[in-house]
Coordinates of C-alpha atoms in Angstrom, one line a residue:
X1 CA 19.7 -2.9 4.4
X2 CA 20.6 -2.5 0.7
X3 CA 17.1 -1.3 -0.4
X4 CA 14.9 1.8 0.8
X5 CA 12.4 1.5 3.1
X6 CA 8.7 2.8 2.7
X7 CA 5.4 2.2 4.3
X8 CA 2.4 1.1 4.2
X9 CA -0.2 2.6 6.7
X10 CA -3.2 0.5 6.9
X11 CA -5.2 3.4 8.9
X12 CA -6.3 0.7 11.1
X13 CA -9.1 1.2 13.5
X14 CA -8.3 -0.8 17.0
X15 CA -11.6 -2.8 18.8
X16 CA -12.8 -0.3 20.1
X17 CA -11.2 2.7 18.8
X18 CA -12.3 5.4 16.4
X19 CA -11.5 6.6 12.9
X20 CA -10.7 9.9 14.8
X21 CA -8.2 8.0 16.3
X22 CA -6.9 6.0 13.9
X23 CA -6.3 8.8 11.9
X24 CA -4.4 10.8 14.9
X25 CA -2.4 7.7 14.7
X26 CA -1.7 8.5 11.1
X27 CA -0.5 11.8 11.4
X28 CA 1.8 10.4 14.7
X29 CA 3.4 7.9 12.6
X30 CA 3.5 10.3 9.2
X31 CA 6.1 12.7 11.7
X32 CA 7.7 9.8 13.3
X33 CA 8.4 8.1 10.0
X34 CA 9.6 11.7 8.3
X35 CA 12.0 12.0 11.7
X36 CA 13.3 7.8 11.4
X37 CA 14.1 7.8 7.3
X38 CA 11.3 5.8 5.6
X39 CA 11.2 7.0 1.9
X40 CA 7.5 7.2 1.3
X41 CA 3.5 6.4 2.9
X42 CA 1.1 5.1 1.0
X43 CA -2.2 4.3 2.2
X44 CA -5.2 2.2 0.7
X45 CA -8.4 3.2 -0.9
X46 CA -11.0 0.7 1.2
X47 CA -14.9 0.9 1.6
X48 CA -17.2 -0.7 3.8
X49 CA -14.8 -1.8 6.2
X50 CA -15.5 -0.9 9.2
X51 CA -12.1 -1.6 10.9
X52 CA -10.1 0.5 8.0
X53 CA -10.2 4.9 7.9
X54 CA -8.9 5.6 4.4
X55 CA -11.7 5.1 2.3
X56 CA -11.3 8.8 1.1
X57 CA -7.3 8.1 0.6
X58 CA -6.7 11.5 -0.9
X59 CA -8.5 13.7 1.7
X60 CA -6.7 11.8 4.5
X61 CA -3.3 12.2 1.8
X62 CA -3.9 15.8 2.9
X63 CA -4.3 15.9 5.9
X64 CA -0.9 13.9 6.6
X65 CA 0.6 16.1 4.5
X66 CA 0.0 19.0 5.8
X67 CA 1.5 18.3 8.7
X68 CA 4.7 17.1 8.2
X69 CA 7.4 18.5 6.0
X70 CA 9.1 16.3 3.6
X71 CA 8.6 12.6 3.2
X72 CA 6.5 11.3 0.2
X73 CA 3.0 10.7 0.5
X74 CA 0.7 8.8 -1.7
X75 CA -1.7 5.7 -3.1
X76 CA -1.4 2.7 -2.4
X77 CA -3.7 2.8 -4.3
X78 CA -6.5 4.4 -5.9
X79 CA -9.1 2.0 -7.5
X80 CA -9.4 3.4 -10.6
X81 CA -12.7 1.8 -11.0
X82 CA -14.3 3.5 -8.9
X83 CA -13.4 7.1 -10.1
X84 CA -12.8 8.7 -13.2
X85 CA -9.5 9.4 -14.5
X86 CA -10.3 13.3 -14.8
X87 CA -11.4 13.6 -11.1
X88 CA -8.3 11.8 -10.2
X89 CA -6.0 13.6 -11.6
X90 CA -7.5 16.9 -10.3
X91 CA -7.4 15.5 -6.9
X92 CA -3.9 14.5 -6.9
X93 CA -2.9 17.6 -9.1
X94 CA -4.4 19.2 -6.1
X95 CA -2.5 17.7 -3.7
X96 CA 0.8 18.3 -6.2
X97 CA 0.4 21.7 -6.4
X98 CA 0.0 21.9 -2.5
X99 CA 3.2 20.1 -1.3
X100 CA 4.9 19.5 -4.3
X101 CA 7.4 16.9 -5.1
X102 CA 5.6 15.0 -2.1
X103 CA 3.1 13.4 -4.3
X104 CA 2.8 10.0 -5.6
X105 CA -0.1 8.1 -7.0
X106 CA -0.2 4.3 -7.1
X107 CA -3.1 2.8 -9.1
X108 CA -4.8 -0.4 -9.2
X109 CA -7.9 -2.0 -10.7
X110 CA -9.9 -3.6 -8.3
X111 CA -12.7 -2.8 -7.0
X112 CA -11.6 -2.8 -3.5
X113 CA -15.2 -4.0 -2.2
X114 CA -17.8 -6.5 -3.0
X115 CA -20.7 -6.0 -4.7
X116 CA -23.4 -4.0 -2.8
X117 CA -20.6 -1.7 -2.1
X118 CA -20.0 -1.4 -5.3
X119 CA -23.8 -0.7 -6.5
X120 CA -23.6 1.9 -3.5
X121 CA -20.4 3.7 -5.5
X122 CA -22.6 4.0 -8.8
X123 CA -19.5 1.7 -10.2
X124 CA -20.2 -0.9 -13.4
X125 CA -17.9 -4.2 -12.5
X126 CA -16.8 -3.8 -16.6
X127 CA -14.7 -0.8 -15.5
X128 CA -12.4 -3.0 -14.8
X129 CA -11.7 -4.1 -18.0
X130 CA -10.7 0.2 -19.2
X131 CA -8.0 -0.3 -16.7
X132 CA -5.7 0.2 -19.1
X133 CA -6.7 3.3 -21.2
X134 CA -8.2 4.8 -18.1
X135 CA -4.4 4.9 -17.0
X136 CA -3.3 6.4 -20.1
X137 CA -6.0 9.4 -19.7
X138 CA -5.2 9.9 -16.5
X139 CA -1.5 10.5 -17.4
X140 CA -2.1 12.3 -20.2
X141 CA -4.8 15.0 -17.7
X142 CA -1.4 15.5 -15.8
X143 CA 1.2 15.7 -18.2
X144 CA -0.7 18.3 -19.8
X145 CA -1.5 15.7 -23.2
X146 CA -4.6 15.7 -22.6
X147 CA -6.0 13.2 -24.7
X148 CA -9.4 13.9 -24.4
X149 CA -9.1 17.0 -26.5
X150 CA -10.5 20.4 -24.9
X151 CA -10.9 18.7 -21.5
X152 CA -7.8 19.3 -18.9
X153 CA -7.3 18.9 -15.2
X154 CA -7.0 22.1 -13.0
X155 CA -5.3 21.4 -10.7
X156 CA -2.9 19.3 -12.3
X157 CA -2.4 19.7 -15.9
X158 CA 1.7 19.5 -16.3
X159 CA 2.1 18.3 -12.6
X160 CA 3.3 15.3 -13.7
X161 CA 2.5 13.4 -10.6
X162 CA 4.8 10.0 -10.6
X163 CA 2.5 7.0 -11.7
X164 CA 2.7 3.5 -9.9
X165 CA 0.5 0.1 -11.3
X166 CA -0.2 -1.9 -8.0
X167 CA -0.6 -5.8 -8.7
X168 CA -1.0 -8.8 -7.2
X169 CA -0.6 -10.7 -10.9
X170 CA 0.9 -10.9 -14.1
X171 CA -2.0 -8.1 -15.4
X172 CA -0.5 -5.7 -13.4
X173 CA 2.9 -6.4 -14.3
X174 CA 2.7 -6.3 -17.9
X175 CA 0.8 -3.0 -17.9
X176 CA 3.6 -1.7 -15.7
X177 CA 6.0 -2.7 -18.2
X178 CA 4.7 -1.8 -21.2
X179 CA 3.8 1.7 -20.0
X180 CA 7.6 1.7 -18.2
X181 CA 5.9 2.6 -15.0
X182 CA 6.9 1.9 -11.3
X183 CA 5.3 -1.7 -10.0
X184 CA 4.4 -2.3 -6.8
X185 CA 3.3 -5.8 -5.9
X186 CA 1.2 -6.8 -2.9
X187 CA 2.4 -9.6 -1.8
X188 CA 1.7 -8.8 2.0
X189 CA -1.7 -9.9 1.0
X190 CA -1.2 -11.9 -1.8
X191 CA 1.9 -13.5 -2.5
X192 CA 1.2 -16.6 -4.9
X193 CA 2.6 -14.5 -8.0
X194 CA 5.6 -12.3 -7.1
X195 CA 8.2 -13.7 -8.9
X196 CA 6.7 -14.5 -11.7
X197 CA 5.0 -11.3 -11.6
X198 CA 8.8 -9.5 -11.4
X199 CA 10.2 -11.6 -14.1
X200 CA 7.6 -10.4 -16.0
X201 CA 7.7 -7.1 -15.6
X202 CA 11.8 -6.6 -16.1
X203 CA 11.6 -8.7 -18.5
X204 CA 9.1 -6.8 -20.7
X205 CA 9.5 -3.3 -19.4
X206 CA 10.2 -0.7 -21.8
X207 CA 11.2 2.8 -21.0
X208 CA 9.4 6.2 -21.0
X209 CA 9.9 9.3 -19.8
X210 CA 9.1 9.1 -16.4
X211 CA 11.4 6.1 -16.0
X212 CA 14.3 4.7 -17.6
X213 CA 14.8 1.5 -15.7
X214 CA 12.2 -0.9 -14.1
X215 CA 11.6 -0.3 -9.9
X216 CA 9.4 -2.9 -8.5
X217 CA 8.2 -2.2 -5.0
X218 CA 7.2 -5.3 -2.8
X219 CA 4.6 -5.1 0.1
X220 CA 5.5 -7.5 2.9
X221 CA 4.2 -7.4 6.9
X222 CA 7.0 -6.7 9.9
X223 CA 6.5 -6.5 13.0
X224 CA 9.8 -6.0 15.0
X225 CA 9.7 -5.1 19.0
X226 CA 12.4 -5.7 21.6
X227 CA 12.0 -9.4 22.7
X228 CA 11.0 -11.9 20.1
X229 CA 8.0 -12.9 22.4
X230 CA 6.7 -9.5 22.5
X231 CA 6.9 -9.5 18.5
X232 CA 5.2 -13.2 18.2
X233 CA 2.6 -12.3 20.3
X234 CA 1.5 -8.9 18.0
X235 CA 2.1 -11.0 15.1
X236 CA 0.2 -13.1 16.7
X237 CA -2.8 -10.8 17.5
X238 CA -2.8 -9.2 14.0
X239 CA -3.3 -13.1 12.6
X240 CA -6.2 -12.9 14.7
X241 CA -7.5 -9.5 14.0
X242 CA -7.8 -10.7 9.9
X243 CA -9.0 -14.1 10.6
X244 CA -12.1 -11.7 12.4
X245 CA -12.3 -9.0 9.6
X246 CA -12.6 -12.0 6.6
X247 CA -14.4 -14.5 8.5
X248 CA -16.0 -13.6 11.5
X249 CA -19.0 -11.4 10.1
X250 CA -18.4 -8.5 12.0
X251 CA -18.3 -10.5 15.8
X252 CA -15.5 -10.4 18.4
X253 CA -13.9 -13.7 19.4
X254 CA -12.0 -14.4 22.4
X255 CA -8.2 -15.3 21.3
X256 CA -8.6 -18.7 21.7
X257 CA -12.3 -18.4 19.9
X258 CA -10.0 -16.5 16.6
X259 CA -7.5 -19.7 17.0
X260 CA -9.7 -22.0 16.1
X261 CA -10.7 -19.9 13.4
X262 CA -7.0 -19.8 11.9
X263 CA -7.1 -23.1 12.2
X264 CA -10.1 -24.3 10.1
X265 CA -9.7 -24.0 6.3
X266 CA -11.1 -20.4 5.8
X267 CA -8.1 -19.5 8.6
X268 CA -5.6 -21.1 6.6
X269 CA -5.8 -18.7 3.8
X270 CA -5.7 -16.2 5.9
X271 CA -2.3 -17.7 7.0
X272 CA -1.4 -17.6 3.0
X273 CA -1.8 -13.9 3.1
X274 CA 1.1 -13.4 6.0
X275 CA 3.3 -16.3 4.2
X276 CA 5.8 -12.9 4.0
X277 CA 6.0 -11.9 7.4
X278 CA 9.3 -10.4 9.0
X279 CA 9.0 -11.1 12.9
X280 CA 11.4 -10.9 15.3
X281 CA 14.0 -8.2 17.1
X282 CA 15.5 -5.6 14.6
X283 CA 18.3 -8.4 13.7
X284 CA 15.9 -11.3 13.0
X285 CA 13.6 -8.5 10.6
X286 CA 17.1 -7.2 8.7
X287 CA 18.1 -10.4 8.0
X288 CA 14.5 -11.9 7.0
X289 CA 14.3 -8.5 4.5
X290 CA 17.6 -8.7 3.2
X291 CA 17.0 -12.3 2.0
X292 CA 13.5 -11.3 0.7
X293 CA 14.4 -8.7 -0.9
X294 CA 16.9 -10.7 -3.0
X295 CA 13.6 -13.8 -3.4
X296 CA 11.5 -11.0 -4.9
X297 CA 14.4 -8.8 -6.6
X298 CA 12.9 -5.7 -5.7
X299 CA 14.6 -2.3 -5.6
X300 CA 12.4 -1.0 -2.7
X301 CA 10.0 -2.2 0.1
X302 CA 6.8 -1.3 1.5
X303 CA 6.3 -2.7 5.0
X304 CA 2.7 -3.4 6.5
X305 CA 2.5 -3.7 10.2
X306 CA -0.5 -5.0 12.5
X307 CA 0.3 -4.5 16.1
X308 CA -2.8 -4.5 18.9
X309 CA -2.0 -0.8 20.2
X310 CA -0.3 2.1 18.9
X311 CA 2.4 2.2 21.1
X312 CA 3.1 -1.5 19.9
X313 CA 2.7 -0.6 16.0
X314 CA 5.1 2.7 16.5
X315 CA 8.3 0.7 18.5
X316 CA 8.3 -1.8 15.1
X317 CA 8.4 1.1 12.9
X318 CA 10.9 2.4 15.0
X319 CA 13.4 0.0 14.9
X320 CA 13.3 -1.2 11.5
X321 CA 14.0 2.5 10.8
X322 CA 17.2 1.7 12.2
X323 CA 18.3 -0.7 9.7
X324 CA 16.8 1.7 6.9
X325 CA 19.1 3.1 3.9
X326 CA 18.8 7.0 4.5
X327 CA 16.9 8.6 2.0
X328 CA 18.5 11.2 -0.4
X329 CA 17.5 14.7 0.0

């Protein structure tokens, strides 16, 4: 690969599984990914989803960091409208203090939940409107140059945890460019504006203390297996589970029912989320990844894998690792 590879661990709870099992799988993946040479692993903040175990994102990062030694770990991302900047500075400042040089802080402005869940989180929907100011406030706490006189993050002050702006629209691209921060585009589930957003980011990027040159991380779905048929079967099962999650209202479906759901108008929207997907044997996946890297004008790829078993999930990441550019020490 011409660019480094990283992992987005969806902390998926399989049908019939438990959150404890999912978190144990995340530890096993991180320990293996560290040996395989992946650059980083990120976990996303989601709430009120029975199939995702990463709602307490900073707690999960701490747990995985304690079980690993070198791989970078971070959020992909923390939904900042759900939190005060000071709280996040303290959480990630603590993580960086405990695990120096290993922590990333990716930030998004979407609530990551529905309206009822947002109310349960005691958040105001208008909080997303102050996202740029909140990013700057958070950055000030971490750098030690606080924007609120007399208020400091402890731990956090002076840790300079690197920030990343996450997005799937031109807004995030423009903000990342203006602040001189790396930009991660969520093309693994929201592919529509990928090229336009990356072009805007590169065109308008302003160097900063954190970053001299623009850095684009593009997300995509990957499912590698020892045979093409196995990869396609696993990928199809991942699409079925996504349709169940988004359209099934908690109901379990047979494979035939899930396929019918995918064929519906709503299912076509689910299929659109998988626009950028590398599926097949390692050589097939490598060809796709190289083409996607050029298409996305990316400096780094972050891959998500949806498989029906932990064994297939780990095997996919292991096979893809053989294609990766080694991470510099």
